[in-house]
């Protein structure tokens, strides 16, 4: 996955992993392939993405071959460390991966498959803007081995899409979903709630439209205002209102009720699927702390507790690889306290929760208080698990603070 550049130690130019890394070959391995291109930068987005005017020193048409060079590097590094494993999941994220020709995505997937192999039944997902999905694109991706398309719907209401700087037309979502289904792909749709000017009625209309698509999976994310984004500047200048926490809570409760009534079960705070088999296994790999290599500019990786992240700009990324150097900008090995905090933070978000026995001894007694506050399921606690109630999902950060502070 791609994200902000943290502080850390310098990364070795050859990309090698430390010799004392406690690698467990039984831990599933995933690959994230970042495609950092967008036609338009959405006002809420702080991902590592670039429009055509921001690509000085890099060419979009060269991107596939550049990323394939990193795949070759990764294979050498993981083989030398004894950490080479077949991929359990592959995820093309962005940006807008489908801004690249489908053949380029197929080429990158083929290179990764040749380098690492795939487990039987591997999940292979491509994120897509609705405007970029045609029957030909969907068929090319399916023929290449892609199993799942994640479509950025965000809203079915034109003025909400405009507030988010989304350029697709709502009807194009139906066309994209139909193309994916006809090609035999599983389908997920992504929604965002709490945009400036969005009413509870607008959100209800978007939920109804998403359910009418009969997809396998729905993600619904509360709009978060990130520093440095266009939307943050608009709010600071008083041009648009900031998200209303109470309204977003109402929207979440409405989503959970509507989705449950339609046969979807929540399995992570912001994600629902029709069955356990249709959950996003790739995202579960992040929440469960498994191993993955993130390919592309700004992408983050994690193997056996070691983390590293690539240089952010596509030109710098390409230059490193052209010089036979690792594109990694830095590394870190979080201490035990940081690792424990993150483990609780991530595992508490998923339906199965976290084992009470995994909590520090002095924190286990706090579970009773969380039950009394209606934040943790009492029946699950009796079975030794901390699992969030609906109220707990709305106040998940408070639960984590109680279990870690």
Short mmCIF file of N, CA and C in Angstrom, two decimals, residues 17-19 21-27 74-85 291 303-304:
data_model
loop_
_atom_site.label_atom_id
_atom_site.label_comp_id
_atom_site.label_asym_id
_atom_site.label_seq_id
_atom_site.Cartn_x
_atom_site.Cartn_y
_atom_site.Cartn_z
N UNK A 17 17.60 -7.70 3.00
CA UNK A 17 16.94 -7.76 4.28
C UNK A 17 17.94 -8.15 5.36
N UNK A 18 17.76 -7.68 6.60
CA UNK A 18 18.70 -8.02 7.68
C UNK A 18 18.78 -9.53 7.89
N UNK A 19 19.95 -10.00 8.22
CA UNK A 19 20.17 -11.44 8.38
C UNK A 19 19.46 -12.01 9.60
N UNK A 21 16.42 -11.28 10.56
CA UNK A 21 14.96 -11.12 10.44
C UNK A 21 14.28 -12.46 10.72
N UNK A 22 13.31 -12.49 11.65
CA UNK A 22 12.67 -13.76 12.02
C UNK A 22 11.60 -14.18 11.00
N UNK A 23 12.03 -14.61 9.84
CA UNK A 23 11.11 -14.93 8.75
C UNK A 23 10.39 -16.25 9.02
N UNK A 24 9.09 -16.24 8.85
CA UNK A 24 8.26 -17.43 9.02
C UNK A 24 7.66 -17.77 7.66
N UNK A 25 8.13 -18.83 7.04
CA UNK A 25 7.68 -19.17 5.68
C UNK A 25 6.22 -19.60 5.64
N UNK A 26 5.60 -19.83 6.81
CA UNK A 26 4.20 -20.23 6.83
C UNK A 26 3.26 -19.02 6.78
N UNK A 27 3.80 -17.82 6.96
CA UNK A 27 2.97 -16.61 6.92
C UNK A 27 2.64 -16.29 5.46
N UNK A 74 12.84 -7.63 -6.07
CA UNK A 74 12.19 -8.25 -4.93
C UNK A 74 12.43 -9.76 -4.90
N UNK A 75 12.37 -10.39 -6.07
CA UNK A 75 12.59 -11.83 -6.10
C UNK A 75 13.99 -12.17 -5.61
N UNK A 76 14.99 -11.42 -6.06
CA UNK A 76 16.36 -11.67 -5.61
C UNK A 76 16.49 -11.47 -4.11
N UNK A 77 15.93 -10.38 -3.62
CA UNK A 77 16.05 -10.06 -2.20
C UNK A 77 15.37 -11.12 -1.34
N UNK A 78 14.16 -11.51 -1.69
CA UNK A 78 13.43 -12.48 -0.89
C UNK A 78 14.04 -13.87 -1.00
N UNK A 79 14.55 -14.23 -2.18
CA UNK A 79 15.22 -15.53 -2.33
C UNK A 79 16.48 -15.59 -1.47
N UNK A 80 17.26 -14.51 -1.48
CA UNK A 80 18.49 -14.48 -0.68
C UNK A 80 18.20 -14.58 0.81
N UNK A 81 17.03 -14.03 1.23
CA UNK A 81 16.68 -14.03 2.65
C UNK A 81 15.93 -15.30 3.06
N UNK A 82 15.67 -16.20 2.11
CA UNK A 82 14.90 -17.39 2.42
C UNK A 82 13.44 -17.09 2.67
N UNK A 83 12.94 -16.00 2.07
CA UNK A 83 11.57 -15.56 2.32
C UNK A 83 10.70 -15.63 1.08
N UNK A 84 11.14 -16.36 0.06
CA UNK A 84 10.39 -16.43 -1.19
C UNK A 84 9.18 -17.35 -1.02
N UNK A 85 7.99 -16.83 -1.26
CA UNK A 85 6.75 -17.58 -1.11
C UNK A 85 5.81 -17.21 -2.24
N UNK A 291 2.71 -10.62 5.74
CA UNK A 291 3.83 -10.08 4.97
C UNK A 291 3.37 -9.64 3.59
N UNK A 303 7.76 -7.23 6.00
CA UNK A 303 8.17 -8.63 6.05
C UNK A 303 8.76 -8.90 7.43
N UNK A 304 8.12 -9.80 8.17
CA UNK A 304 8.63 -10.28 9.46
C UNK A 304 8.96 -9.14 10.42
#
